[in-house]
Amino acid sequence: MIDLFTIFSKGGIVLWCFQSTSNIFTTSVNSLIQSVILQEKTINTFEDNGAILQYKLDNEFDLVFIVAYQKILQLSYVDKFLSDIHLEFRDKYKNELSNRSFFQNFEFSKNYEYVLRKSEEWAKVQSKLPKQMRTFEESAKSKKTVASMIEKKNEDKPVKKEKKKEVNFVDESLEVKELLSNSQNGVTEDIIAVNRAKFAQKMAQKKKDGKKSPKSPKSPTQEKAGKKPRVWDLGGTTKDLQNLERTVDRPEDAKSHYTADTEIVGSMEGGIKDLEVESSDEEFEEEVEREEIKKPTSKGGMFSIFKGLVGSKNLTASDMQPALEKMRDHLIAKNVASDIAVKLCDSVATKLEGKVLGTFDSVATIVKSTLTDSLVQILSPNRRVDILRDCLESKKNGTPYVMTFCGVNGVGKSTNLSKICFWLIENNLQVLIAACDTFRAGAVEQLRTHMRHLNALHPPERHAGRQMVQLYEKGYGKDAAGIAMEAIRYARDCKMDVVLIDTAGRMQVSLLFTTTIKTLLKVNEPDLVLFVGEALVGNEAVDQLVKFNQALADYSSTTNPHLIDGIVLTKFDTIDDKVGAAISMTYITGQPIVFVGTGQTYTDLKALNVKAVVHSLMK
Ligand SMILES: Nc1nc2c(ncn2[C@@H]2O[C@H](COP(=O)(O)OP(=O)(O)OP(=O)(O)O)[C@@H](O)[C@H]2O)c(=O)[nH]1
């Protein structure tokens, strides 16, 4: 009997769930997600706490299907069930899935019962069948060709070996887990360098030993005898574990030199500079008008789509319909999320309805100013976020100013956190970075590297002997909320000015999200919660943001939950004029874009310039 079956998107939205017992599987599902799915392991059966969990991924629609049942039951139909239920769900909801409409009610109970019953019947029939001999094609022998039998020198062992590793993984100590996940996720350069050095040292030692004792070389026949263990490149042994564990700083690391690009020092003093505008507003207005006058018949230009709306009658909704549709498409092409583009067009329509229009020029001007007004209104913050002022205020009160950075993996959380850190230390504020991404291998090391670079740029000599950036970390697998709490306490005790909390990017997995970010925010009550999102994505970013804010509201036990206070919009340099994500994100949250990431160096941090965004959007 299946105890739990759940379907959720890789973005963490639970689409459908069935649970037949009161057993709580949250921890087991979290473990499966953390140590198998997110690590992209190839096993599809996972054992935890007396339960077996099996899963199937749908990479086209980014879905995860999970089944959990008691180990003792030994269900033989789960593979088949997972394949069938996967197809059933896809078939039934292909339109919704294609549109990524994950927030609706998926009525799937009947289909679930049907597929489950069929799978159980299938298993019964199978168990009664006499065991059939495998055909030659099914046998392993048929797969053997001469070529397949030639073992290549650097080829990996077959999957069987890998599996063994996975099984052991469950019982390994935390350090071993980390080591394995490092080796699978791409070890940091530091670790590779250490490993190489160790290997070279070992080889040199061996050579030395060989020379000392003339007896040691064995006869060729002796060497050939017995099966030799395979030596993996950079494999090392358990003795190397101590050296490979890099979450704790070592004296020799601290001594390493960082060549600081001192040219940038001093360039971020004061407030954050605005994004550059391509041309001023007046120039832009003239440009639009000039363009329309010059090319009255051309199809190009945002406002030429309103060309048809000329005449002395009152404008009606149906007059505007075709033009508004074109405007909506234009906004979507600029990465504005589709429903927000629709709402913007509606607001323009409402403002224009009933207006009497004269010449073509006046139409362009009216539409432009109407749309501009709406966009400026969306992008202009309801309240002022002045971080420098707030930090100084906290400092006066003897408490550190705490900022938490949330967002999915790879959007640039750590990089932009470090840029913000650079800006703060440029303004003589001492910063403690709390490494609370205790999931992703390498996350702590990444922050440590930034800390060293930043301290090299702003050495203690420049700041009355104070080390401007410190890292508070407790390695991996630990409770993020607890680490944040200790970090804040540490910062308070040491009279540090600001705490920047880096969180795990696993919020797309809602189960994990609820137990980490929620607790972290609840326990630590940061002054500012910043959502880090990429400018690259349109609807996807909105999805993440909606889910994030919803989860903060849903899972908060207080009546006044701490939602997102602001947005860090990253990778703005990579989007050309597709600036729609800025509009969508602010529209959804009503919160300002506090920082814009415009590149990969510490100085690539800007403040949002509403004019620049609106200008790009209407190009
Ligand atoms: N072009 C550009 N690249 C950026 C920007 N911000 C971050 N990146 C790059 O994006 C990549 C991911 O950045 P990280 O800071 O590692 O992302 P993260 O969100 O911390 O990732 P996880 O720790 O895995 O959650 C890196 O290669 C960064 O250099 C930006 O503003 N512009």
PDB file of C-alpha atoms in Angstrom, residues 24-185:
ATOM      1  CA  ILE A  24       4.833  12.223   8.492  1.00  0.00           C
ATOM      2  CA  PHE A  25       7.090  11.791   5.500  1.00  0.00           C
ATOM      3  CA  THR A  26       8.318  15.344   5.365  1.00  0.00           C
ATOM      4  CA  THR A  27      11.808  14.515   6.591  1.00  0.00           C
ATOM      5  CA  SER A  28      12.204  11.547   4.278  1.00  0.00           C
ATOM      6  CA  VAL A  29      10.976  13.503   1.265  1.00  0.00           C
ATOM      7  CA  ASN A  30      13.313  16.345   2.191  1.00  0.00           C
ATOM      8  CA  SER A  31      16.221  13.921   2.436  1.00  0.00           C
ATOM      9  CA  LEU A  32      15.350  12.426  -0.936  1.00  0.00           C
ATOM     10  CA  ILE A  33      15.222  15.874  -2.489  1.00  0.00           C
ATOM     11  CA  GLN A  34      18.417  17.038  -0.854  1.00  0.00           C
ATOM     12  CA  SER A  35      20.643  14.063  -1.249  1.00  0.00           C
ATOM     13  CA  VAL A  36      19.354  12.498  -4.443  1.00  0.00           C
ATOM     14  CA  ILE A  37      17.223  14.727  -6.664  1.00  0.00           C
ATOM     15  CA  LEU A  38      19.102  17.975  -6.179  1.00  0.00           C
ATOM     16  CA  GLN A  39      22.393  16.171  -6.416  1.00  0.00           C
ATOM     17  CA  GLU A  40      21.165  14.724  -9.723  1.00  0.00           C
ATOM     18  CA  LYS A  41      21.983  11.174  -8.695  1.00  0.00           C
ATOM     19  CA  THR A  42      20.910   8.325 -10.887  1.00  0.00           C
ATOM     20  CA  ILE A  43      19.246   6.144  -8.262  1.00  0.00           C
ATOM     21  CA  ASN A  44      15.463   6.194  -8.203  1.00  0.00           C
ATOM     22  CA  THR A  45      14.911   4.270  -4.952  1.00  0.00           C
ATOM     23  CA  PHE A  46      15.808   5.824  -1.655  1.00  0.00           C
ATOM     24  CA  GLU A  47      15.525   4.393   1.825  1.00  0.00           C
ATOM     25  CA  ASP A  48      14.926   6.541   4.867  1.00  0.00           C
ATOM     26  CA  ASN A  49      13.581   5.820   8.307  1.00  0.00           C
ATOM     27  CA  GLY A  50      11.967   2.489   7.412  1.00  0.00           C
ATOM     28  CA  ALA A  51      10.335   3.912   4.320  1.00  0.00           C
ATOM     29  CA  ILE A  52      11.133   3.436   0.666  1.00  0.00           C
ATOM     30  CA  LEU A  53      10.807   6.439  -1.582  1.00  0.00           C
ATOM     31  CA  GLN A  54      10.769   6.239  -5.357  1.00  0.00           C
ATOM     32  CA  TYR A  55      10.526   9.121  -7.745  1.00  0.00           C
ATOM     33  CA  LYS A  56      10.216  10.028 -11.375  1.00  0.00           C
ATOM     34  CA  LEU A  57      11.176  13.305 -13.017  1.00  0.00           C
ATOM     35  CA  ASP A  58       9.415  14.955 -15.905  1.00  0.00           C
ATOM     36  CA  ASN A  59      11.998  17.206 -17.458  1.00  0.00           C
ATOM     37  CA  GLU A  60       9.714  18.635 -20.097  1.00  0.00           C
ATOM     38  CA  PHE A  61       7.302  20.161 -17.606  1.00  0.00           C
ATOM     39  CA  ASP A  62       9.751  20.242 -14.677  1.00  0.00           C
ATOM     40  CA  LEU A  63       7.711  17.946 -12.447  1.00  0.00           C
ATOM     41  CA  VAL A  64       8.644  15.492  -9.707  1.00  0.00           C
ATOM     42  CA  PHE A  65       6.499  12.458  -8.849  1.00  0.00           C
ATOM     43  CA  ILE A  66       7.246  10.821  -5.480  1.00  0.00           C
ATOM     44  CA  VAL A  67       5.881   7.611  -3.961  1.00  0.00           C
ATOM     45  CA  ALA A  68       6.577   6.568  -0.340  1.00  0.00           C
ATOM     46  CA  TYR A  69       5.701   3.256   1.297  1.00  0.00           C
ATOM     47  CA  GLN A  70       6.807   1.086   4.217  1.00  0.00           C
ATOM     48  CA  LYS A  71       9.957  -0.863   3.409  1.00  0.00           C
ATOM     49  CA  ILE A  72       8.473  -4.031   4.799  1.00  0.00           C
ATOM     50  CA  LEU A  73       5.809  -4.107   2.075  1.00  0.00           C
ATOM     51  CA  GLN A  74       8.182  -4.737  -0.849  1.00  0.00           C
ATOM     52  CA  LEU A  75       5.799  -3.352  -3.464  1.00  0.00           C
ATOM     53  CA  SER A  76       6.711  -4.683  -6.885  1.00  0.00           C
ATOM     54  CA  TYR A  77       4.502  -2.415  -8.960  1.00  0.00           C
ATOM     55  CA  VAL A  78       5.855   0.973  -7.975  1.00  0.00           C
ATOM     56  CA  ASP A  79       8.038   1.413 -11.077  1.00  0.00           C
ATOM     57  CA  LYS A  80       5.120   0.642 -13.337  1.00  0.00           C
ATOM     58  CA  PHE A  81       2.788   2.774 -11.259  1.00  0.00           C
ATOM     59  CA  LEU A  82       5.141   5.750 -11.470  1.00  0.00           C
ATOM     60  CA  SER A  83       5.466   5.443 -15.249  1.00  0.00           C
ATOM     61  CA  ASP A  84       1.717   5.093 -15.736  1.00  0.00           C
ATOM     62  CA  ILE A  85       0.678   7.838 -13.348  1.00  0.00           C
ATOM     63  CA  HIS A  86       3.230  10.148 -14.897  1.00  0.00           C
ATOM     64  CA  LEU A  87       1.718   9.596 -18.364  1.00  0.00           C
ATOM     65  CA  GLU A  88      -1.811   9.901 -17.003  1.00  0.00           C
ATOM     66  CA  PHE A  89      -1.070  13.250 -15.384  1.00  0.00           C
ATOM     67  CA  ARG A  90       0.723  14.617 -18.428  1.00  0.00           C
ATOM     68  CA  ASP A  91      -2.084  13.537 -20.733  1.00  0.00           C
ATOM     69  CA  LYS A  92      -4.778  14.991 -18.567  1.00  0.00           C
ATOM     70  CA  TYR A  93      -3.120  18.346 -17.915  1.00  0.00           C
ATOM     71  CA  LYS A  94      -0.870  18.875 -20.917  1.00  0.00           C
ATOM     72  CA  ASN A  95      -2.372  22.288 -21.753  1.00  0.00           C
ATOM     73  CA  GLU A  96      -2.071  23.594 -18.212  1.00  0.00           C
ATOM     74  CA  LEU A  97       1.442  22.209 -17.888  1.00  0.00           C
ATOM     75  CA  SER A  98       2.520  23.766 -21.183  1.00  0.00           C
ATOM     76  CA  ASN A  99       1.308  27.133 -19.910  1.00  0.00           C
ATOM     77  CA  ARG A 100       2.974  26.522 -16.558  1.00  0.00           C
ATOM     78  CA  SER A 101      -0.384  27.091 -14.845  1.00  0.00           C
ATOM     79  CA  PHE A 102       0.588  25.359 -11.633  1.00  0.00           C
ATOM     80  CA  PHE A 103      -1.659  27.261  -9.283  1.00  0.00           C
ATOM     81  CA  GLN A 104      -4.955  25.663 -10.191  1.00  0.00           C
ATOM     82  CA  ASN A 105      -6.933  22.853  -8.695  1.00  0.00           C
ATOM     83  CA  PHE A 106      -5.811  19.557 -10.229  1.00  0.00           C
ATOM     84  CA  GLU A 107      -8.670  17.052  -9.857  1.00  0.00           C
ATOM     85  CA  PHE A 108      -6.715  13.848 -10.012  1.00  0.00           C
ATOM     86  CA  SER A 109      -8.156  11.533  -7.326  1.00  0.00           C
ATOM     87  CA  LYS A 110     -10.106   9.296  -9.709  1.00  0.00           C
ATOM     88  CA  ASN A 111      -7.196   8.922 -12.111  1.00  0.00           C
ATOM     89  CA  TYR A 112      -4.913   8.141  -9.205  1.00  0.00           C
ATOM     90  CA  GLU A 113      -7.206   5.390  -7.889  1.00  0.00           C
ATOM     91  CA  TYR A 114      -7.636   3.944 -11.353  1.00  0.00           C
ATOM     92  CA  VAL A 115      -3.915   3.789 -12.147  1.00  0.00           C
ATOM     93  CA  LEU A 116      -3.117   2.405  -8.710  1.00  0.00           C
ATOM     94  CA  ARG A 117      -5.742  -0.326  -9.013  1.00  0.00           C
ATOM     95  CA  LYS A 118      -4.478  -1.281 -12.479  1.00  0.00           C
ATOM     96  CA  SER A 119      -0.907  -1.455 -11.206  1.00  0.00           C
ATOM     97  CA  GLU A 120      -1.920  -3.647  -8.259  1.00  0.00           C
ATOM     98  CA  GLU A 121      -3.830  -5.984 -10.581  1.00  0.00           C
ATOM     99  CA  TRP A 122      -0.841  -6.124 -12.878  1.00  0.00           C
ATOM    100  CA  ALA A 123       1.397  -7.065  -9.939  1.00  0.00           C
ATOM    101  CA  LYS A 124      -0.985  -9.868  -8.922  1.00  0.00           C
ATOM    102  CA  VAL A 125      -0.958 -11.313 -12.437  1.00  0.00           C
ATOM    103  CA  GLN A 126       2.799 -11.063 -12.598  1.00  0.00           C
ATOM    104  CA  SER A 127       3.261 -12.871  -9.308  1.00  0.00           C
ATOM    105  CA  LYS A 128       1.192 -15.826 -10.566  1.00  0.00           C
ATOM    106  CA  LEU A 129       3.064 -16.171 -13.841  1.00  0.00           C
ATOM    107  CA  PRO A 130       5.746 -18.861 -13.944  1.00  0.00           C
ATOM    108  CA  LYS A 131       9.136 -17.270 -14.169  1.00  0.00           C
ATOM    109  CA  GLN A 132       9.904 -16.912 -17.859  1.00  0.00           C
ATOM    110  CA  MET A 133      13.324 -17.503 -19.234  1.00  0.00           C
ATOM    111  CA  ARG A 134      14.868 -14.378 -20.609  1.00  0.00           C
ATOM    112  CA  THR A 135      15.184 -14.186 -24.358  1.00  0.00           C
ATOM    113  CA  PHE A 136      18.656 -13.831 -25.782  1.00  0.00           C
ATOM    114  CA  GLU A 137      17.951 -10.161 -26.619  1.00  0.00           C
ATOM    115  CA  GLU A 138      17.026  -9.484 -22.997  1.00  0.00           C
ATOM    116  CA  SER A 139      20.085 -11.174 -21.611  1.00  0.00           C
ATOM    117  CA  ALA A 140      23.250  -9.386 -20.712  1.00  0.00           C
ATOM    118  CA  LYS A 141      25.120 -11.628 -23.103  1.00  0.00           C
ATOM    119  CA  SER A 142      23.416 -10.135 -26.124  1.00  0.00           C
ATOM    120  CA  LYS A 143      24.779  -6.742 -25.166  1.00  0.00           C
ATOM    121  CA  LYS A 144      28.341  -7.980 -25.194  1.00  0.00           C
ATOM    122  CA  THR A 145      30.244  -7.087 -28.287  1.00  0.00           C
ATOM    123  CA  VAL A 146      33.947  -7.380 -28.765  1.00  0.00           C
ATOM    124  CA  ALA A 147      34.225  -3.615 -28.501  1.00  0.00           C
ATOM    125  CA  SER A 148      32.302  -3.534 -25.224  1.00  0.00           C
ATOM    126  CA  MET A 149      34.633  -6.069 -23.688  1.00  0.00           C
ATOM    127  CA  ILE A 150      37.725  -3.982 -24.279  1.00  0.00           C
ATOM    128  CA  GLU A 151      38.147  -1.986 -21.121  1.00  0.00           C
ATOM    129  CA  LYS A 152      39.392   1.484 -21.778  1.00  0.00           C
ATOM    130  CA  LYS A 153      41.959   2.866 -19.447  1.00  0.00           C
ATOM    131  CA  ASN A 154      40.105   5.903 -18.127  1.00  0.00           C
ATOM    132  CA  GLU A 155      36.612   4.571 -18.476  1.00  0.00           C
ATOM    133  CA  ASP A 156      34.383   4.616 -15.403  1.00  0.00           C
ATOM    134  CA  LYS A 157      33.176   1.344 -13.945  1.00  0.00           C
ATOM    135  CA  PRO A 158      29.648   0.365 -14.852  1.00  0.00           C
ATOM    136  CA  VAL A 159      26.640   1.795 -13.015  1.00  0.00           C
ATOM    137  CA  LYS A 160      26.624  -1.089 -10.545  1.00  0.00           C
ATOM    138  CA  LYS A 161      29.670   0.322  -8.809  1.00  0.00           C
ATOM    139  CA  GLU A 162      28.147   3.795  -8.757  1.00  0.00           C
ATOM    140  CA  LYS A 163      25.052   2.395  -7.086  1.00  0.00           C
ATOM    141  CA  LYS A 164      27.065   0.864  -4.353  1.00  0.00           C
ATOM    142  CA  LYS A 165      28.509   4.256  -3.691  1.00  0.00           C
ATOM    143  CA  GLU A 166      25.022   5.764  -3.477  1.00  0.00           C
ATOM    144  CA  VAL A 167      23.852   3.194  -0.951  1.00  0.00           C
ATOM    145  CA  ASN A 168      26.870   3.742   1.238  1.00  0.00           C
ATOM    146  CA  PHE A 169      26.280   7.429   0.951  1.00  0.00           C
ATOM    147  CA  VAL A 170      23.177   7.243   3.115  1.00  0.00           C
ATOM    148  CA  ASP A 171      25.159   5.982   6.069  1.00  0.00           C
ATOM    149  CA  GLU A 172      28.268   8.025   5.618  1.00  0.00           C
ATOM    150  CA  SER A 173      29.226  10.719   8.063  1.00  0.00           C
ATOM    151  CA  LEU A 174      28.571  14.299   7.161  1.00  0.00           C
ATOM    152  CA  GLU A 175      32.122  14.879   6.014  1.00  0.00           C
ATOM    153  CA  VAL A 176      31.969  11.945   3.655  1.00  0.00           C
ATOM    154  CA  LYS A 177      28.631  13.182   2.334  1.00  0.00           C
ATOM    155  CA  GLU A 178      30.140  16.500   1.602  1.00  0.00           C
ATOM    156  CA  LEU A 179      33.169  14.965  -0.005  1.00  0.00           C
ATOM    157  CA  LEU A 180      30.994  12.855  -2.266  1.00  0.00           C
ATOM    158  CA  SER A 181      28.689  15.670  -3.171  1.00  0.00           C
ATOM    159  CA  ASN A 182      31.697  17.829  -3.885  1.00  0.00           C
ATOM    160  CA  SER A 183      33.107  15.227  -6.175  1.00  0.00           C
ATOM    161  CA  GLN A 184      29.846  15.023  -8.036  1.00  0.00           C
ATOM    162  CA  ASN A 185      29.028  18.668  -8.257  1.00  0.00           C
TER     163      ASN A 185
END
